mmCIF file of C-alpha atoms and ligand atoms in Angstrom:
data_model
loop_
_atom_site.group_PDB
_atom_site.id
_atom_site.type_symbol
_atom_site.label_atom_id
_atom_site.label_comp_id
_atom_site.label_asym_id
_atom_site.label_seq_id
_atom_site.Cartn_x
_atom_site.Cartn_y
_atom_site.Cartn_z
ATOM 1 C CA MET A 1311 93.823 48.887 63.437
ATOM 2 C CA ILE A 1312 96.787 51.327 63.545
ATOM 3 C CA PRO A 1313 95.446 54.359 65.593
ATOM 4 C CA SER A 1314 95.027 58.171 64.132
ATOM 5 C CA ILE A 1315 98.182 59.256 65.717
ATOM 6 C CA LEU A 1316 101.326 56.888 64.380
ATOM 7 C CA PRO A 1317 102.215 54.945 67.949
ATOM 8 C CA THR A 1318 105.538 55.705 68.084
ATOM 9 C CA TYR A 1319 104.553 56.903 72.503
ATOM 10 C CA ASN A 1320 103.581 54.659 75.634
ATOM 11 C CA ARG A 1321 101.497 57.333 76.598
ATOM 12 C CA THR A 1322 99.613 58.014 80.482
ATOM 13 C CA PRO A 1323 96.325 57.989 80.305
ATOM 14 C CA LEU A 1324 95.882 61.605 81.734
ATOM 15 C CA SER A 1325 94.349 64.476 80.003
ATOM 16 C CA PHE A 1326 95.039 67.909 81.136
ATOM 17 C CA GLU A 1327 93.080 70.950 79.969
ATOM 18 C CA ARG A 1328 95.359 73.859 81.383
ATOM 19 C CA GLY A 1329 98.587 74.335 83.118
ATOM 20 C CA GLU A 1330 99.165 76.876 85.996
ATOM 21 C CA GLY A 1331 102.741 77.249 87.549
ATOM 22 C CA SER A 1332 104.261 73.899 88.579
ATOM 23 C CA TRP A 1333 100.809 72.411 88.575
ATOM 24 C CA LEU A 1334 98.560 70.611 85.406
ATOM 25 C CA VAL A 1335 94.459 70.410 86.021
ATOM 26 C CA THR A 1336 92.386 67.844 83.966
ATOM 27 C CA GLY A 1337 89.296 68.302 82.775
ATOM 28 C CA ASP A 1338 87.553 67.730 85.887
ATOM 29 C CA GLY A 1339 89.456 69.859 87.856
ATOM 30 C CA THR A 1340 91.473 67.431 89.395
ATOM 31 C CA ARG A 1341 95.261 68.313 89.761
ATOM 32 C CA TYR A 1342 98.531 67.436 89.060
ATOM 33 C CA LEU A 1343 101.762 68.702 90.504
ATOM 34 C CA ASP A 1344 104.542 68.682 87.539
ATOM 35 C CA LEU A 1345 108.043 67.633 88.124
ATOM 36 C CA GLY A 1346 108.157 66.947 85.021
ATOM 37 C CA ALA A 1347 107.677 70.444 83.525
ATOM 38 C CA GLY A 1348 107.596 68.753 79.564
ATOM 39 C CA ILE A 1349 110.870 67.278 80.165
ATOM 40 C CA ALA A 1350 112.277 70.100 81.229
ATOM 41 C CA VAL A 1351 110.812 72.321 78.666
ATOM 42 C CA ASN A 1352 108.267 74.440 80.629
ATOM 43 C CA VAL A 1353 111.337 76.203 82.896
ATOM 44 C CA LEU A 1354 109.243 79.353 84.137
ATOM 45 C CA GLY A 1355 105.779 76.893 84.574
ATOM 46 C CA HIS A 1356 103.043 76.899 82.505
ATOM 47 C CA GLY A 1357 101.088 79.637 81.609
ATOM 48 C CA HIS A 1358 104.086 82.090 83.061
ATOM 49 C CA PRO A 1359 102.415 85.858 82.814
ATOM 50 C CA ALA A 1360 105.961 87.009 80.642
ATOM 51 C CA LEU A 1361 105.898 84.591 78.319
ATOM 52 C CA VAL A 1362 102.280 84.441 77.835
ATOM 53 C CA GLY A 1363 102.581 88.107 77.194
ATOM 54 C CA ALA A 1364 105.382 88.444 74.880
ATOM 55 C CA LEU A 1365 104.368 85.510 72.876
ATOM 56 C CA THR A 1366 100.217 87.144 72.557
ATOM 57 C CA ALA A 1367 101.840 90.937 72.020
ATOM 58 C CA GLN A 1368 104.200 89.233 68.779
ATOM 59 C CA ALA A 1369 100.853 87.490 67.482
ATOM 60 C CA GLN A 1370 98.774 90.891 67.325
ATOM 61 C CA LYS A 1371 102.096 91.838 64.913
ATOM 62 C CA VAL A 1372 103.206 89.293 62.725
ATOM 63 C CA TRP A 1373 103.601 85.664 63.413
ATOM 64 C CA HIS A 1374 105.812 83.994 60.376
ATOM 65 C CA LEU A 1375 108.470 86.458 58.442
ATOM 66 C CA SER A 1376 111.034 83.599 56.951
ATOM 67 C CA ASN A 1377 114.889 84.225 57.279
ATOM 68 C CA LEU A 1378 114.869 86.021 53.479
ATOM 69 C CA TYR A 1379 114.784 89.378 56.364
ATOM 70 C CA GLU A 1380 115.563 90.588 59.115
ATOM 71 C CA ILE A 1381 113.850 89.085 61.967
ATOM 72 C CA PRO A 1382 114.247 92.006 65.317
ATOM 73 C CA GLU A 1383 113.360 89.736 67.896
ATOM 74 C CA GLN A 1384 115.467 87.271 66.065
ATOM 75 C CA GLN A 1385 118.161 89.608 66.167
ATOM 76 C CA ARG A 1386 117.135 90.580 69.994
ATOM 77 C CA LEU A 1387 117.404 86.793 71.398
ATOM 78 C CA ALA A 1388 120.700 86.508 69.432
ATOM 79 C CA ASP A 1389 122.112 89.528 71.658
ATOM 80 C CA LEU A 1390 121.087 88.512 74.504
ATOM 81 C CA LEU A 1391 122.682 84.808 74.200
ATOM 82 C CA VAL A 1392 126.010 86.096 72.914
ATOM 83 C CA ALA A 1393 125.865 88.421 75.899
ATOM 84 C CA ALA A 1394 125.681 85.495 78.313
ATOM 85 C CA THR A 1395 127.839 83.330 76.779
ATOM 86 C CA PHE A 1396 131.053 82.283 75.377
ATOM 87 C CA ALA A 1397 129.456 82.089 72.114
ATOM 88 C CA ASP A 1398 129.998 84.924 69.111
ATOM 89 C CA THR A 1399 127.110 83.863 67.215
ATOM 90 C CA ALA A 1400 123.719 81.887 67.189
ATOM 91 C CA PHE A 1401 121.723 80.302 64.839
ATOM 92 C CA PHE A 1402 118.593 79.155 66.008
ATOM 93 C CA THR A 1403 116.293 76.054 65.002
ATOM 94 C CA ASN A 1404 112.960 74.915 66.242
ATOM 95 C CA SER A 1405 114.357 72.118 68.139
ATOM 96 C CA GLY A 1406 117.133 70.252 69.548
ATOM 97 C CA THR A 1407 117.472 67.402 67.007
ATOM 98 C CA GLU A 1408 117.385 69.815 64.306
ATOM 99 C CA ALA A 1409 120.528 72.156 66.462
ATOM 100 C CA CYS A 1410 122.057 68.711 66.020
ATOM 101 C CA GLU A 1411 122.214 68.436 62.918
ATOM 102 C CA LEU A 1412 123.689 71.947 62.910
ATOM 103 C CA ALA A 1413 126.283 71.008 65.261
ATOM 104 C CA VAL A 1414 127.523 67.892 63.343
ATOM 105 C CA LYS A 1415 127.583 70.028 59.692
ATOM 106 C CA MET A 1416 129.575 73.385 61.573
ATOM 107 C CA ALA A 1417 132.401 70.656 62.973
ATOM 108 C CA ARG A 1418 133.125 68.627 59.332
ATOM 109 C CA LYS A 1419 131.885 71.975 57.568
ATOM 110 C CA TYR A 1420 135.107 73.669 59.922
ATOM 111 C CA TRP A 1421 137.515 70.895 59.409
ATOM 112 C CA HIS A 1422 136.667 70.802 55.242
ATOM 113 C CA ALA A 1423 137.417 74.716 55.361
ATOM 114 C CA LYS A 1424 140.938 74.221 57.750
ATOM 115 C CA GLY A 1425 141.988 71.920 55.045
ATOM 116 C CA SER A 1426 142.012 68.908 56.585
ATOM 117 C CA PRO A 1427 138.901 67.090 55.588
ATOM 118 C CA GLU A 1428 139.832 63.768 56.738
ATOM 119 C CA ARG A 1429 138.522 65.454 60.096
ATOM 120 C CA THR A 1430 134.787 64.403 60.582
ATOM 121 C CA ASP A 1431 135.230 61.830 63.188
ATOM 122 C CA ILE A 1432 132.378 62.756 66.101
ATOM 123 C CA LEU A 1433 133.553 61.411 69.331
ATOM 124 C CA THR A 1434 130.278 60.508 71.214
ATOM 125 C CA PHE A 1435 129.292 58.659 74.752
ATOM 126 C CA ASP A 1436 126.714 55.169 75.935
ATOM 127 C CA GLY A 1437 124.153 56.333 76.946
ATOM 128 C CA SER A 1438 123.973 59.870 75.556
ATOM 129 C CA PHE A 1439 120.541 61.163 73.655
ATOM 130 C CA HIS A 1440 120.872 64.270 71.105
ATOM 131 C CA GLY A 1441 117.748 63.646 69.069
ATOM 132 C CA ARG A 1442 115.963 61.506 66.676
ATOM 133 C CA SER A 1443 116.983 62.451 62.983
ATOM 134 C CA SER A 1444 119.658 59.875 61.121
ATOM 135 C CA ALA A 1445 122.342 62.241 62.217
ATOM 136 C CA ALA A 1446 120.967 62.189 65.737
ATOM 137 C CA ILE A 1447 120.853 59.043 66.534
ATOM 138 C CA ALA A 1448 123.900 57.625 64.850
ATOM 139 C CA ALA A 1449 125.652 59.971 67.462
ATOM 140 C CA SER A 1450 123.811 58.387 70.197
ATOM 141 C CA GLY A 1451 124.378 54.907 68.535
ATOM 142 C CA ALA A 1452 121.730 53.747 71.269
ATOM 143 C CA GLU A 1453 119.589 50.017 69.517
ATOM 144 C CA LYS A 1454 116.779 50.907 70.438
ATOM 145 C CA MET A 1455 117.029 54.145 68.689
ATOM 146 C CA VAL A 1456 119.175 52.843 65.795
ATOM 147 C CA LYS A 1457 117.702 49.311 65.096
ATOM 148 C CA GLY A 1458 116.021 49.257 61.731
ATOM 149 C CA PHE A 1459 117.317 52.490 60.519
ATOM 150 C CA GLY A 1460 120.644 51.817 59.282
ATOM 151 C CA PRO A 1461 122.288 53.006 57.124
ATOM 152 C CA LEU A 1462 123.314 55.268 59.921
ATOM 153 C CA LEU A 1463 124.875 58.309 59.008
ATOM 154 C CA PRO A 1464 128.617 57.712 59.300
ATOM 155 C CA GLY A 1465 131.448 58.964 61.591
ATOM 156 C CA PHE A 1466 130.458 58.604 65.311
ATOM 157 C CA VAL A 1467 132.998 56.726 67.641
ATOM 158 C CA HIS A 1468 131.455 55.834 70.564
ATOM 159 C CA LEU A 1469 132.505 55.205 74.032
ATOM 160 C CA PRO A 1470 131.934 54.462 77.455
ATOM 161 C CA TRP A 1471 130.903 57.325 79.645
ATOM 162 C CA GLY A 1472 133.050 58.871 81.984
ATOM 163 C CA ASP A 1473 136.261 56.502 80.293
ATOM 164 C CA MET A 1474 138.867 59.715 80.528
ATOM 165 C CA ALA A 1475 141.434 56.800 79.636
ATOM 166 C CA ALA A 1476 138.928 55.138 76.307
ATOM 167 C CA LEU A 1477 138.758 58.564 75.620
ATOM 168 C CA LYS A 1478 142.207 59.901 75.228
ATOM 169 C CA ASP A 1479 142.907 56.805 73.429
ATOM 170 C CA ALA A 1480 139.804 57.645 71.209
ATOM 171 C CA LEU A 1481 141.546 60.427 69.845
ATOM 172 C CA THR A 1482 143.286 59.923 66.192
ATOM 173 C CA PRO A 1483 144.494 62.409 63.130
ATOM 174 C CA THR A 1484 140.723 61.531 61.955
ATOM 175 C CA THR A 1485 138.594 63.097 65.084
ATOM 176 C CA GLY A 1486 137.364 66.874 64.283
ATOM 177 C CA ALA A 1487 135.390 66.936 67.513
ATOM 178 C CA ILE A 1488 133.704 65.318 71.128
ATOM 179 C CA LEU A 1489 130.332 65.513 71.177
ATOM 180 C CA ILE A 1490 128.849 65.270 75.077
ATOM 181 C CA GLU A 1491 125.604 66.270 77.590
ATOM 182 C CA PRO A 1492 127.987 68.027 80.605
ATOM 183 C CA ILE A 1493 124.895 66.072 82.444
ATOM 184 C CA GLN A 1494 123.402 62.938 80.617
ATOM 185 C CA GLY A 1495 119.220 63.379 81.127
ATOM 186 C CA GLU A 1496 117.925 60.652 78.862
ATOM 187 C CA GLY A 1497 120.306 58.334 80.299
ATOM 188 C CA GLY A 1498 119.157 58.969 83.515
ATOM 189 C CA ILE A 1499 120.835 61.892 85.094
ATOM 190 C CA ARG A 1500 124.293 60.992 84.799
ATOM 191 C CA PRO A 1501 126.495 64.363 85.663
ATOM 192 C CA LEU A 1502 130.009 64.135 84.266
ATOM 193 C CA ALA A 1503 132.709 65.219 86.593
ATOM 194 C CA ASP A 1504 133.950 68.741 86.845
ATOM 195 C CA ALA A 1505 136.938 67.808 86.181
ATOM 196 C CA ASP A 1506 136.610 65.101 83.440
ATOM 197 C CA LEU A 1507 135.063 68.150 81.924
ATOM 198 C CA ARG A 1508 138.214 69.884 81.979
ATOM 199 C CA ALA A 1509 140.344 67.600 80.715
ATOM 200 C CA ILE A 1510 137.961 66.806 77.917
ATOM 201 C CA ARG A 1511 138.175 70.236 76.881
ATOM 202 C CA ALA A 1512 142.578 70.356 77.898
ATOM 203 C CA LEU A 1513 142.491 67.573 75.199
ATOM 204 C CA CYS A 1514 139.872 69.189 72.868
ATOM 205 C CA ASP A 1515 142.695 72.496 72.864
ATOM 206 C CA GLU A 1516 145.879 69.706 72.659
ATOM 207 C CA THR A 1517 144.774 68.382 69.502
ATOM 208 C CA GLY A 1518 142.554 71.557 68.094
ATOM 209 C CA THR A 1519 138.907 69.362 68.314
ATOM 210 C CA LEU A 1520 136.002 70.883 68.317
ATOM 211 C CA LEU A 1521 133.923 70.397 71.755
ATOM 212 C CA ILE A 1522 130.505 69.915 71.488
ATOM 213 C CA LEU A 1523 128.065 70.049 74.251
ATOM 214 C CA ASP A 1524 124.430 69.129 74.537
ATOM 215 C CA GLU A 1525 123.134 71.427 76.933
ATOM 216 C CA VAL A 1526 119.213 71.005 75.366
ATOM 217 C CA GLN A 1527 118.379 69.409 78.902
ATOM 218 C CA CYS A 1528 121.015 71.167 81.293
ATOM 219 C CA GLY A 1529 120.777 74.461 80.335
ATOM 220 C CA MET A 1530 118.715 77.277 80.620
ATOM 221 C CA GLY A 1531 119.458 77.556 84.107
ATOM 222 C CA ARG A 1532 118.271 73.942 85.631
ATOM 223 C CA THR A 1533 121.568 73.170 87.066
ATOM 224 C CA GLY A 1534 121.191 76.888 89.126
ATOM 225 C CA ARG A 1535 123.966 77.800 86.577
ATOM 226 C CA LEU A 1536 122.832 79.701 83.222
ATOM 227 C CA PHE A 1537 124.368 76.696 81.756
ATOM 228 C CA ALA A 1538 126.205 73.611 83.667
ATOM 229 C CA HIS A 1539 129.457 73.783 81.780
ATOM 230 C CA GLU A 1540 130.155 76.831 83.618
ATOM 231 C CA PHE A 1541 130.698 74.642 86.716
ATOM 232 C CA ALA A 1542 133.675 73.339 85.107
ATOM 233 C CA GLY A 1543 134.786 77.057 84.360
ATOM 234 C CA ILE A 1544 135.370 76.039 80.983
ATOM 235 C CA ALA A 1545 133.306 77.305 76.885
ATOM 236 C CA PRO A 1546 133.016 75.609 74.631
ATOM 237 C CA ASP A 1547 133.343 75.481 71.035
ATOM 238 C CA ILE A 1548 129.877 74.898 69.562
ATOM 239 C CA MET A 1549 126.805 74.794 72.331
ATOM 240 C CA MET A 1550 123.250 72.537 71.427
ATOM 241 C CA LEU A 1551 119.958 74.222 72.735
ATOM 242 C CA ALA A 1552 116.574 73.748 73.073
ATOM 243 C CA LYS A 1553 113.761 72.764 75.739
ATOM 244 C CA GLY A 1554 114.169 74.868 78.331
ATOM 245 C CA ILE A 1555 115.271 78.088 75.800
ATOM 246 C CA GLY A 1556 111.395 78.705 74.709
ATOM 247 C CA GLY A 1557 109.490 77.806 78.202
ATOM 248 C CA GLY A 1558 106.846 75.165 76.208
ATOM 249 C CA PHE A 1559 107.090 77.116 72.518
ATOM 250 C CA PRO A 1560 109.097 75.150 70.232
ATOM 251 C CA LEU A 1561 113.125 77.246 69.910
ATOM 252 C CA GLY A 1562 116.385 75.636 69.285
ATOM 253 C CA ALA A 1563 119.891 76.990 68.687
ATOM 254 C CA VAL A 1564 123.007 76.455 68.019
ATOM 255 C CA LEU A 1565 125.647 78.911 70.160
ATOM 256 C CA ALA A 1566 129.678 79.069 68.609
ATOM 257 C CA THR A 1567 132.475 81.012 69.011
ATOM 258 C CA GLU A 1568 133.483 82.907 65.979
ATOM 259 C CA ASP A 1569 136.166 80.651 64.612
ATOM 260 C CA ALA A 1570 133.767 77.463 64.568
ATOM 261 C CA ALA A 1571 131.681 79.037 62.836
ATOM 262 C CA ALA A 1572 133.851 80.841 60.335
ATOM 263 C CA SER A 1573 133.136 78.590 57.571
ATOM 264 C CA MET A 1574 129.022 78.861 57.930
ATOM 265 C CA VAL A 1575 128.746 81.639 54.680
ATOM 266 C CA ALA A 1576 125.546 82.517 53.750
ATOM 267 C CA GLY A 1577 123.630 79.638 51.737
ATOM 268 C CA THR A 1578 125.384 77.007 53.719
ATOM 269 C CA HIS A 1579 122.615 76.171 56.446
ATOM 270 C CA GLY A 1580 119.056 76.950 56.608
ATOM 271 C CA SER A 1581 115.488 77.002 58.159
ATOM 272 C CA THR A 1582 111.970 77.671 56.731
ATOM 273 C CA TYR A 1583 110.761 78.703 60.345
ATOM 274 C CA GLY A 1584 114.290 78.549 62.861
ATOM 275 C CA GLY A 1585 114.297 81.859 64.585
ATOM 276 C CA ASN A 1586 110.987 83.305 63.849
ATOM 277 C CA PRO A 1587 108.915 85.965 65.686
ATOM 278 C CA LEU A 1588 107.239 84.424 68.285
ATOM 279 C CA ALA A 1589 109.493 81.202 69.363
ATOM 280 C CA CYS A 1590 112.422 84.573 69.359
ATOM 281 C CA ALA A 1591 109.709 86.681 71.311
ATOM 282 C CA VAL A 1592 108.887 83.865 73.989
ATOM 283 C CA GLY A 1593 112.730 83.108 73.887
ATOM 284 C CA ALA A 1594 114.017 86.811 74.909
ATOM 285 C CA ALA A 1595 111.292 86.676 77.398
ATOM 286 C CA VAL A 1596 112.701 83.498 79.365
ATOM 287 C CA MET A 1597 116.461 84.721 78.603
ATOM 288 C CA GLY A 1598 115.308 88.057 80.029
ATOM 289 C CA ILE A 1599 114.512 86.334 83.869
ATOM 290 C CA VAL A 1600 116.421 82.932 83.284
ATOM 291 C CA ALA A 1601 119.557 84.527 82.798
ATOM 292 C CA ASP A 1602 119.282 86.705 85.721
ATOM 293 C CA PRO A 1603 121.845 86.082 88.436
ATOM 294 C CA GLU A 1604 119.275 86.515 91.019
ATOM 295 C CA PHE A 1605 116.806 84.366 89.547
ATOM 296 C CA LEU A 1606 119.812 81.549 89.158
ATOM 297 C CA SER A 1607 120.572 81.570 92.698
ATOM 298 C CA GLY A 1608 117.090 81.200 94.205
ATOM 299 C CA VAL A 1609 116.831 78.347 91.959
ATOM 300 C CA SER A 1610 120.237 77.136 93.367
ATOM 301 C CA ARG A 1611 119.067 77.759 96.973
ATOM 302 C CA LYS A 1612 115.789 75.757 96.576
ATOM 303 C CA ALA A 1613 117.372 72.946 94.993
ATOM 304 C CA GLY A 1614 119.819 72.449 98.118
ATOM 305 C CA ALA A 1615 116.769 72.569 100.334
ATOM 306 C CA PHE A 1616 115.025 70.194 98.031
ATOM 307 C CA ARG A 1617 118.101 67.614 97.374
ATOM 308 C CA GLN A 1618 118.318 67.769 101.423
ATOM 309 C CA LYS A 1619 114.810 66.583 101.615
ATOM 310 C CA LEU A 1620 115.341 63.567 98.898
ATOM 311 C CA GLU A 1621 118.184 62.575 100.460
ATOM 312 C CA GLY A 1622 116.283 61.389 103.525
ATOM 313 C CA LEU A 1623 113.266 60.227 101.419
ATOM 314 C CA VAL A 1624 116.049 57.738 100.317
ATOM 315 C CA ALA A 1625 117.072 57.131 103.365
ATOM 316 C CA ALA A 1626 113.640 55.951 104.510
ATOM 317 C CA HIS A 1627 112.647 53.859 101.315
ATOM 318 C CA PRO A 1628 116.626 52.118 100.926
ATOM 319 C CA ASP A 1629 114.224 49.240 98.993
ATOM 320 C CA VAL A 1630 112.985 51.587 96.722
ATOM 321 C CA PHE A 1631 115.749 53.328 96.208
ATOM 322 C CA GLU A 1632 119.600 53.585 95.625
ATOM 323 C CA GLU A 1633 120.739 57.398 95.497
ATOM 324 C CA VAL A 1634 120.120 60.965 94.431
ATOM 325 C CA ARG A 1635 122.082 62.498 91.757
ATOM 326 C CA GLY A 1636 122.323 65.202 89.454
ATOM 327 C CA ALA A 1637 122.580 69.657 89.863
ATOM 328 C CA GLY A 1638 120.025 71.467 90.818
ATOM 329 C CA LEU A 1639 116.661 71.205 90.002
ATOM 330 C CA MET A 1640 117.683 68.702 87.230
ATOM 331 C CA LEU A 1641 117.851 65.360 89.831
ATOM 332 C CA GLY A 1642 117.387 61.382 88.980
ATOM 333 C CA LEU A 1643 116.437 59.112 91.872
ATOM 334 C CA LYS A 1644 118.563 55.826 91.119
ATOM 335 C CA CYS A 1645 115.948 53.625 91.757
ATOM 336 C CA LYS A 1646 116.001 49.578 93.107
ATOM 337 C CA LEU A 1647 112.614 48.777 92.232
ATOM 338 C CA PRO A 1648 111.551 49.349 87.966
ATOM 339 C CA CYS A 1649 111.300 53.291 87.818
ATOM 340 C CA GLY A 1650 107.990 52.861 86.221
ATOM 341 C CA GLU A 1651 106.641 51.663 89.037
ATOM 342 C CA VAL A 1652 107.739 54.930 91.157
ATOM 343 C CA VAL A 1653 106.221 56.865 87.834
ATOM 344 C CA GLN A 1654 103.304 55.348 88.561
ATOM 345 C CA ALA A 1655 102.859 55.770 92.021
ATOM 346 C CA GLY A 1656 103.455 59.261 91.406
ATOM 347 C CA PHE A 1657 100.290 59.692 89.440
ATOM 348 C CA ALA A 1658 97.921 58.151 91.684
ATOM 349 C CA GLU A 1659 100.072 60.528 94.185
ATOM 350 C CA HIS A 1660 98.744 63.446 91.569
ATOM 351 C CA LEU A 1661 102.543 63.773 90.938
ATOM 352 C CA LEU A 1662 104.053 63.841 87.353
ATOM 353 C CA THR A 1663 108.068 62.097 87.289
ATOM 354 C CA VAL A 1664 109.622 60.974 84.284
ATOM 355 C CA PRO A 1665 111.566 57.346 83.963
ATOM 356 C CA ALA A 1666 115.203 57.757 82.155
ATOM 357 C CA ALA A 1667 117.303 55.110 81.230
ATOM 358 C CA ASP A 1668 119.344 53.724 84.083
ATOM 359 C CA ASN A 1669 116.459 53.045 85.940
ATOM 360 C CA VAL A 1670 115.987 56.376 86.899
ATOM 361 C CA VAL A 1671 112.723 58.663 87.682
ATOM 362 C CA ARG A 1672 113.552 62.852 86.910
ATOM 363 C CA LEU A 1673 112.842 65.264 88.652
ATOM 364 C CA LEU A 1674 112.725 68.511 86.404
ATOM 365 C CA PRO A 1675 110.338 70.883 88.417
ATOM 366 C CA ALA A 1676 109.953 74.730 86.312
ATOM 367 C CA LEU A 1677 112.511 77.169 88.026
ATOM 368 C CA THR A 1678 109.958 79.203 89.082
ATOM 369 C CA ILE A 1679 108.554 76.172 91.627
ATOM 370 C CA SER A 1680 107.836 77.491 95.056
ATOM 371 C CA GLU A 1681 109.617 75.696 98.532
ATOM 372 C CA GLU A 1682 106.318 74.730 99.319
ATOM 373 C CA GLU A 1683 105.612 73.182 96.256
ATOM 374 C CA LEU A 1684 109.050 70.865 96.618
ATOM 375 C CA ALA A 1685 108.079 70.174 100.276
ATOM 376 C CA GLU A 1686 104.786 69.116 98.914
ATOM 377 C CA ALA A 1687 106.628 67.170 95.735
ATOM 378 C CA VAL A 1688 108.711 65.130 98.737
ATOM 379 C CA ALA A 1689 105.818 64.352 100.693
ATOM 380 C CA ARG A 1690 103.913 62.833 97.507
ATOM 381 C CA LEU A 1691 106.925 60.879 96.713
ATOM 382 C CA ASP A 1692 107.241 59.623 99.854
ATOM 383 C CA ARG A 1693 103.442 58.260 99.803
ATOM 384 C CA ALA A 1694 104.316 56.730 95.903
ATOM 385 C CA ALA A 1695 107.475 54.941 97.900
ATOM 386 C CA ALA A 1696 104.843 53.727 100.475
ATOM 387 C CA ARG A 1697 103.066 52.053 97.818
ATOM 388 C CA VAL A 1698 105.248 50.455 95.793
ATOM 389 C CA SER A 1699 107.163 49.511 98.914
ATOM 390 C CA ALA A 1700 104.003 47.840 100.759
ATOM 391 C CA PRO A 1701 100.893 48.414 98.548
ATOM 392 C CA ALA A 1702 98.953 46.653 100.749
ATOM 393 C CA GLU A 1703 99.669 48.885 103.941
ATOM 394 C CA ALA A 1704 99.338 52.073 102.003
ATOM 395 C CA GLU A 1705 95.832 50.470 100.535
ATOM 396 C CA SER A 1706 94.820 49.909 104.095
HETATM 397 C C1 PLP B 2284 115.742 66.666 74.173
HETATM 398 C C2 PLP B 2284 116.553 66.083 73.597
HETATM 399 C C3 PLP B 2284 117.612 66.565 72.342
HETATM 400 C C4 PLP B 2284 116.160 66.775 71.550
HETATM 401 O O1 PLP B 2284 115.561 67.314 71.496
HETATM 402 P P1 PLP B 2284 114.546 67.346 70.593
HETATM 403 O O2 PLP B 2284 113.697 68.962 70.744
HETATM 404 O O3 PLP B 2284 113.435 66.513 71.062
HETATM 405 O O4 PLP B 2284 114.705 67.462 68.977
HETATM 406 C C5 PLP B 2284 118.630 66.452 72.236
HETATM 407 N N1 PLP B 2284 119.855 66.578 73.175
HETATM 408 C C6 PLP B 2284 119.692 66.729 74.575
HETATM 409 C C7 PLP B 2284 120.599 66.586 75.417
HETATM 410 C C8 PLP B 2284 117.905 66.709 74.742
HETATM 411 O O5 PLP B 2284 117.373 65.882 76.218
#
């Protein structure tokens, strides 16, 4: 019999009643150190007073208005994002998937309005993840996401990750945009070299191609910069955001330059809930904390010490781990044993991590995690690694 929840997830039999900072607590009071943060969502941890305050204060005023009216909280968040980034304008969604939908629509409308309606192709990359809508799965092209869901939205050209020669060859007169994650998340914490991102920007400039960056997972301070593309010193034309921007409240956004967004006039796109007052009040509170340069340098400092300890962990367990990769507090442990075994062993040590493709265990803690908690996480990872490499020893 089909369960009352559509069984599209492989859930771990763990149930949490409340969260406190970087800790999740079960009904019987057992505390788990959370290095998943809802898959890079809870950037300020669980129950951050500024976010609880913003949400409850807004809840007392008005929950939902509709974009038929002006929404001051939405205006405030848009102004904060525009002031802090390359962007001239923002559209708010409820998820990363919806941000992908608009990014794709915006790119196509752009070329239609420019008198080059043939430039509908969007170049994307192996291992990418952009969401679960028909457009987003077509963009990724991964077999496990698209199989059986055809016919797929046409116009996506899938390229090998990190192969700049293939990318150059793939640019044709029908190419309208390149869509890429500066650091692949679901794909296994695979960072694009800064030089490659700069080369992609240069190719876009030469050909007029729009650069769409998906910073849904790597953005919002996770790397120690507000956005990951800042390391390369370039800017996109369009950027997708979600996950961290709402700190746990459903919120996403598309940011764009004035030129890229020029054709998106009244009536071309919309959303009932997108940019609602509750989500935007929380988003503005997140931005108020995360966009602060001092907060970001704190993230980098903590991340540096954490990474050093993780390098030691890899060296201590050469039979379990291959390498540490990623940036800031978006890190992956490439495993030699199946990564799911390491994640399971982590549960036994009351440590939450997230598996990814390419046999990688993802470490995506709240950006507010303390150095002591990060050291504790490494100690738990060390015990988890001992469990999988020598189970008899660990149990004796
Ligand atoms: C999670 C994710 C998405 C999709 O976001 P949803 O909110 O789950 O729709 C898109 N792109 C990237 C890079 C992601 O990590």
